[in-house]
Amino acid sequence: MSDILRATRASPTHLVVLALIILACVVGVMASDRFASIRNFTNVQDQLVALAIVALAQTIVILSGGIDLSYAGLLSLLSVVFALLAGDSGGSLVVAILAVLTLGVAVGLVNGAITAYLRIHPLIVTLGTSTILAGAAVGIVGFFVIP
């Protein structure tokens, strides 16, 4: 076993996680004939893209010594704004993208300004911002699904 660890430079913890992932996949294949389908793989991959982008951005924030909890509320609000601007009503995709990017930057600037100038811990600032943004998203759509 130690030869495998040395050859792959994997720690025992990594091997346990890999074994659990393989076990979950085996159980999934045995539980459903659709688990190993291309459609399921594509569906999971589509769902993980947004999470991977957010995780990359959050990694940069954490490596720089900060923390940002506002991304969940921000993603909710940006999704609603994008859907409304670029939806079936013939909206412009370019305008929707620019609006979402501008709104995201503005929220980041507000979070940074409150943290820097009012000297409030980023955890508190971004948690409050997330709550406000998620509430705004719900307020805009009124609990309805945007097609």
PDB file of C-alpha atoms in Angstrom:
ATOM      1  CA  MET A   1       0.000   0.000   0.000  1.00  0.00           C
ATOM      2  CA  SER A   2       2.819   2.417   0.808  1.00  0.00           C
ATOM      3  CA  ASP A   3       4.267   1.901  -2.698  1.00  0.00           C
ATOM      4  CA  ILE A   4       0.978   3.035  -4.199  1.00  0.00           C
ATOM      5  CA  LEU A   5       0.903   6.101  -1.934  1.00  0.00           C
ATOM      6  CA  ARG A   6       4.475   6.996  -2.827  1.00  0.00           C
ATOM      7  CA  ALA A   7       3.939   6.457  -6.561  1.00  0.00           C
ATOM      8  CA  THR A   8       0.794   8.576  -6.751  1.00  0.00           C
ATOM      9  CA  ARG A   9       1.750  11.021  -4.001  1.00  0.00           C
ATOM     10  CA  ALA A  10      -1.767  10.570  -2.654  1.00  0.00           C
ATOM     11  CA  SER A  11      -2.442  10.665   1.048  1.00  0.00           C
ATOM     12  CA  PRO A  12      -4.589   8.020   2.723  1.00  0.00           C
ATOM     13  CA  THR A  13      -7.334  10.631   3.003  1.00  0.00           C
ATOM     14  CA  HIS A  14      -7.345  11.110  -0.772  1.00  0.00           C
ATOM     15  CA  LEU A  15      -7.582   7.373  -1.306  1.00  0.00           C
ATOM     16  CA  VAL A  16     -10.513   7.111   1.110  1.00  0.00           C
ATOM     17  CA  VAL A  17     -12.349   9.906  -0.721  1.00  0.00           C
ATOM     18  CA  LEU A  18     -11.647   8.233  -4.072  1.00  0.00           C
ATOM     19  CA  ALA A  19     -12.898   4.903  -2.723  1.00  0.00           C
ATOM     20  CA  LEU A  20     -16.096   6.543  -1.451  1.00  0.00           C
ATOM     21  CA  ILE A  21     -16.701   8.189  -4.839  1.00  0.00           C
ATOM     22  CA  ILE A  22     -16.215   4.855  -6.603  1.00  0.00           C
ATOM     23  CA  LEU A  23     -18.533   3.172  -4.097  1.00  0.00           C
ATOM     24  CA  ALA A  24     -21.201   5.847  -4.665  1.00  0.00           C
ATOM     25  CA  CYS A  25     -20.955   5.318  -8.422  1.00  0.00           C
ATOM     26  CA  VAL A  26     -21.250   1.539  -8.076  1.00  0.00           C
ATOM     27  CA  VAL A  27     -24.307   1.913  -5.828  1.00  0.00           C
ATOM     28  CA  GLY A  28     -25.804   4.398  -8.306  1.00  0.00           C
ATOM     29  CA  VAL A  29     -25.322   2.017 -11.229  1.00  0.00           C
ATOM     30  CA  MET A  30     -26.860  -0.839  -9.264  1.00  0.00           C
ATOM     31  CA  ALA A  31     -29.805   1.285  -8.069  1.00  0.00           C
ATOM     32  CA  SER A  32     -30.834   2.719 -11.434  1.00  0.00           C
ATOM     33  CA  ASP A  33     -30.257   1.800 -15.037  1.00  0.00           C
ATOM     34  CA  ARG A  34     -30.246   5.507 -15.928  1.00  0.00           C
ATOM     35  CA  PHE A  35     -27.352   6.436 -13.645  1.00  0.00           C
ATOM     36  CA  ALA A  36     -24.605   5.503 -16.112  1.00  0.00           C
ATOM     37  CA  SER A  37     -26.348   7.139 -19.076  1.00  0.00           C
ATOM     38  CA  ILE A  38     -24.931   9.953 -21.160  1.00  0.00           C
ATOM     39  CA  ARG A  39     -28.004  12.051 -20.347  1.00  0.00           C
ATOM     40  CA  ASN A  40     -27.374  11.801 -16.602  1.00  0.00           C
ATOM     41  CA  PHE A  41     -23.679  12.575 -17.047  1.00  0.00           C
ATOM     42  CA  THR A  42     -24.504  15.639 -19.159  1.00  0.00           C
ATOM     43  CA  ASN A  43     -27.100  16.798 -16.637  1.00  0.00           C
ATOM     44  CA  VAL A  44     -24.643  16.523 -13.730  1.00  0.00           C
ATOM     45  CA  GLN A  45     -21.939  18.247 -15.756  1.00  0.00           C
ATOM     46  CA  ASP A  46     -24.273  21.139 -16.635  1.00  0.00           C
ATOM     47  CA  GLN A  47     -25.141  21.615 -12.976  1.00  0.00           C
ATOM     48  CA  LEU A  48     -21.512  21.543 -11.854  1.00  0.00           C
ATOM     49  CA  VAL A  49     -20.245  24.242 -14.227  1.00  0.00           C
ATOM     50  CA  ALA A  50     -21.732  27.151 -12.256  1.00  0.00           C
ATOM     51  CA  LEU A  51     -20.577  25.611  -8.982  1.00  0.00           C
ATOM     52  CA  ALA A  52     -17.044  25.194 -10.337  1.00  0.00           C
ATOM     53  CA  ILE A  53     -16.877  28.838 -11.421  1.00  0.00           C
ATOM     54  CA  VAL A  54     -18.081  30.027  -8.023  1.00  0.00           C
ATOM     55  CA  ALA A  55     -15.668  27.658  -6.260  1.00  0.00           C
ATOM     56  CA  LEU A  56     -12.754  29.038  -8.266  1.00  0.00           C
ATOM     57  CA  ALA A  57     -13.660  32.610  -7.391  1.00  0.00           C
ATOM     58  CA  GLN A  58     -14.189  31.696  -3.739  1.00  0.00           C
ATOM     59  CA  THR A  59     -10.798  29.960  -3.665  1.00  0.00           C
ATOM     60  CA  ILE A  60      -9.110  33.170  -4.790  1.00  0.00           C
ATOM     61  CA  VAL A  61     -10.936  35.127  -2.086  1.00  0.00           C
ATOM     62  CA  ILE A  62      -9.985  32.656   0.647  1.00  0.00           C
ATOM     63  CA  LEU A  63      -6.350  32.452  -0.505  1.00  0.00           C
ATOM     64  CA  SER A  64      -6.135  36.229  -0.226  1.00  0.00           C
ATOM     65  CA  GLY A  65      -7.254  35.994   3.409  1.00  0.00           C
ATOM     66  CA  GLY A  66     -10.863  37.073   3.009  1.00  0.00           C
ATOM     67  CA  ILE A  67     -14.251  35.447   3.004  1.00  0.00           C
ATOM     68  CA  ASP A  68     -17.300  36.093   0.856  1.00  0.00           C
ATOM     69  CA  LEU A  69     -20.687  34.654   1.709  1.00  0.00           C
ATOM     70  CA  SER A  70     -22.671  36.901  -0.614  1.00  0.00           C
ATOM     71  CA  TYR A  71     -22.207  34.750  -3.699  1.00  0.00           C
ATOM     72  CA  ALA A  72     -25.344  32.648  -3.062  1.00  0.00           C
ATOM     73  CA  GLY A  73     -27.664  35.645  -2.869  1.00  0.00           C
ATOM     74  CA  LEU A  74     -25.786  37.372  -5.662  1.00  0.00           C
ATOM     75  CA  LEU A  75     -26.152  34.385  -7.981  1.00  0.00           C
ATOM     76  CA  SER A  76     -29.872  34.277  -7.231  1.00  0.00           C
ATOM     77  CA  LEU A  77     -30.356  37.930  -8.056  1.00  0.00           C
ATOM     78  CA  LEU A  78     -28.113  37.837 -11.128  1.00  0.00           C
ATOM     79  CA  SER A  79     -29.973  34.799 -12.456  1.00  0.00           C
ATOM     80  CA  VAL A  80     -33.304  36.569 -12.074  1.00  0.00           C
ATOM     81  CA  VAL A  81     -32.026  39.772 -13.695  1.00  0.00           C
ATOM     82  CA  PHE A  82     -30.460  37.850 -16.570  1.00  0.00           C
ATOM     83  CA  ALA A  83     -33.593  35.782 -17.138  1.00  0.00           C
ATOM     84  CA  LEU A  84     -35.771  38.884 -17.199  1.00  0.00           C
ATOM     85  CA  LEU A  85     -33.495  40.853 -19.520  1.00  0.00           C
ATOM     86  CA  ALA A  86     -32.622  38.062 -21.943  1.00  0.00           C
ATOM     87  CA  GLY A  87     -35.822  36.050 -21.657  1.00  0.00           C
ATOM     88  CA  ASP A  88     -38.445  35.227 -24.221  1.00  0.00           C
ATOM     89  CA  SER A  89     -39.512  38.861 -24.475  1.00  0.00           C
ATOM     90  CA  GLY A  90     -36.876  39.449 -27.145  1.00  0.00           C
ATOM     91  CA  GLY A  91     -34.317  41.014 -24.849  1.00  0.00           C
ATOM     92  CA  SER A  92     -30.757  41.558 -25.917  1.00  0.00           C
ATOM     93  CA  LEU A  93     -28.256  38.982 -24.732  1.00  0.00           C
ATOM     94  CA  VAL A  94     -25.412  41.519 -24.761  1.00  0.00           C
ATOM     95  CA  VAL A  95     -27.384  43.994 -22.649  1.00  0.00           C
ATOM     96  CA  ALA A  96     -28.295  41.224 -20.194  1.00  0.00           C
ATOM     97  CA  ILE A  97     -24.671  40.101 -19.842  1.00  0.00           C
ATOM     98  CA  LEU A  98     -23.425  43.667 -19.368  1.00  0.00           C
ATOM     99  CA  ALA A  99     -26.139  44.394 -16.799  1.00  0.00           C
ATOM    100  CA  VAL A 100     -25.344  41.258 -14.817  1.00  0.00           C
ATOM    101  CA  LEU A 101     -21.599  41.943 -14.878  1.00  0.00           C
ATOM    102  CA  THR A 102     -22.160  45.548 -13.825  1.00  0.00           C
ATOM    103  CA  LEU A 103     -24.455  44.517 -10.988  1.00  0.00           C
ATOM    104  CA  GLY A 104     -21.959  41.913  -9.798  1.00  0.00           C
ATOM    105  CA  VAL A 105     -19.116  44.409  -9.779  1.00  0.00           C
ATOM    106  CA  ALA A 106     -21.284  46.967  -7.983  1.00  0.00           C
ATOM    107  CA  VAL A 107     -22.160  44.480  -5.234  1.00  0.00           C
ATOM    108  CA  GLY A 108     -18.489  43.609  -4.860  1.00  0.00           C
ATOM    109  CA  LEU A 109     -17.571  47.283  -4.580  1.00  0.00           C
ATOM    110  CA  VAL A 110     -20.264  47.869  -1.972  1.00  0.00           C
ATOM    111  CA  ASN A 111     -19.074  44.859   0.049  1.00  0.00           C
ATOM    112  CA  GLY A 112     -15.484  46.059  -0.185  1.00  0.00           C
ATOM    113  CA  ALA A 113     -16.336  49.647   0.721  1.00  0.00           C
ATOM    114  CA  ILE A 114     -18.356  48.630   3.770  1.00  0.00           C
ATOM    115  CA  THR A 115     -15.589  46.287   4.896  1.00  0.00           C
ATOM    116  CA  ALA A 116     -12.779  48.772   4.329  1.00  0.00           C
ATOM    117  CA  TYR A 117     -14.304  52.074   5.391  1.00  0.00           C
ATOM    118  CA  LEU A 118     -16.699  50.990   8.121  1.00  0.00           C
ATOM    119  CA  ARG A 119     -14.265  48.306   9.357  1.00  0.00           C
ATOM    120  CA  ILE A 120     -16.935  45.644   9.638  1.00  0.00           C
ATOM    121  CA  HIS A 121     -15.745  42.048   9.329  1.00  0.00           C
ATOM    122  CA  PRO A 122     -16.263  40.653   5.789  1.00  0.00           C
ATOM    123  CA  LEU A 123     -18.151  37.661   7.186  1.00  0.00           C
ATOM    124  CA  ILE A 124     -20.845  39.921   8.612  1.00  0.00           C
ATOM    125  CA  VAL A 125     -20.963  42.229   5.593  1.00  0.00           C
ATOM    126  CA  THR A 126     -21.228  39.482   2.980  1.00  0.00           C
ATOM    127  CA  LEU A 127     -23.721  37.436   5.007  1.00  0.00           C
ATOM    128  CA  GLY A 128     -25.968  40.490   5.281  1.00  0.00           C
ATOM    129  CA  THR A 129     -25.498  41.289   1.606  1.00  0.00           C
ATOM    130  CA  SER A 130     -26.414  37.730   0.670  1.00  0.00           C
ATOM    131  CA  THR A 131     -29.636  37.946   2.658  1.00  0.00           C
ATOM    132  CA  ILE A 132     -30.577  41.274   1.058  1.00  0.00           C
ATOM    133  CA  LEU A 133     -29.792  40.047  -2.464  1.00  0.00           C
ATOM    134  CA  ALA A 134     -31.684  36.777  -2.059  1.00  0.00           C
ATOM    135  CA  GLY A 135     -34.661  38.739  -0.724  1.00  0.00           C
ATOM    136  CA  ALA A 136     -34.460  41.078  -3.707  1.00  0.00           C
ATOM    137  CA  ALA A 137     -34.457  38.113  -6.089  1.00  0.00           C
ATOM    138  CA  VAL A 138     -37.535  36.650  -4.432  1.00  0.00           C
ATOM    139  CA  GLY A 139     -39.169  40.088  -4.398  1.00  0.00           C
ATOM    140  CA  ILE A 140     -38.617  40.521  -8.130  1.00  0.00           C
ATOM    141  CA  VAL A 141     -40.046  37.173  -9.188  1.00  0.00           C
ATOM    142  CA  GLY A 142     -42.708  37.015  -6.480  1.00  0.00           C
ATOM    143  CA  PHE A 143     -42.197  33.260  -5.838  1.00  0.00           C
ATOM    144  CA  PHE A 144     -42.907  32.452  -9.494  1.00  0.00           C
ATOM    145  CA  VAL A 145     -40.686  30.433 -11.791  1.00  0.00           C
ATOM    146  CA  ILE A 146     -39.249  32.407 -14.690  1.00  0.00           C
ATOM    147  CA  PRO A 147     -39.664  30.355 -17.904  1.00  0.00           C
TER     148      PRO A 147
END
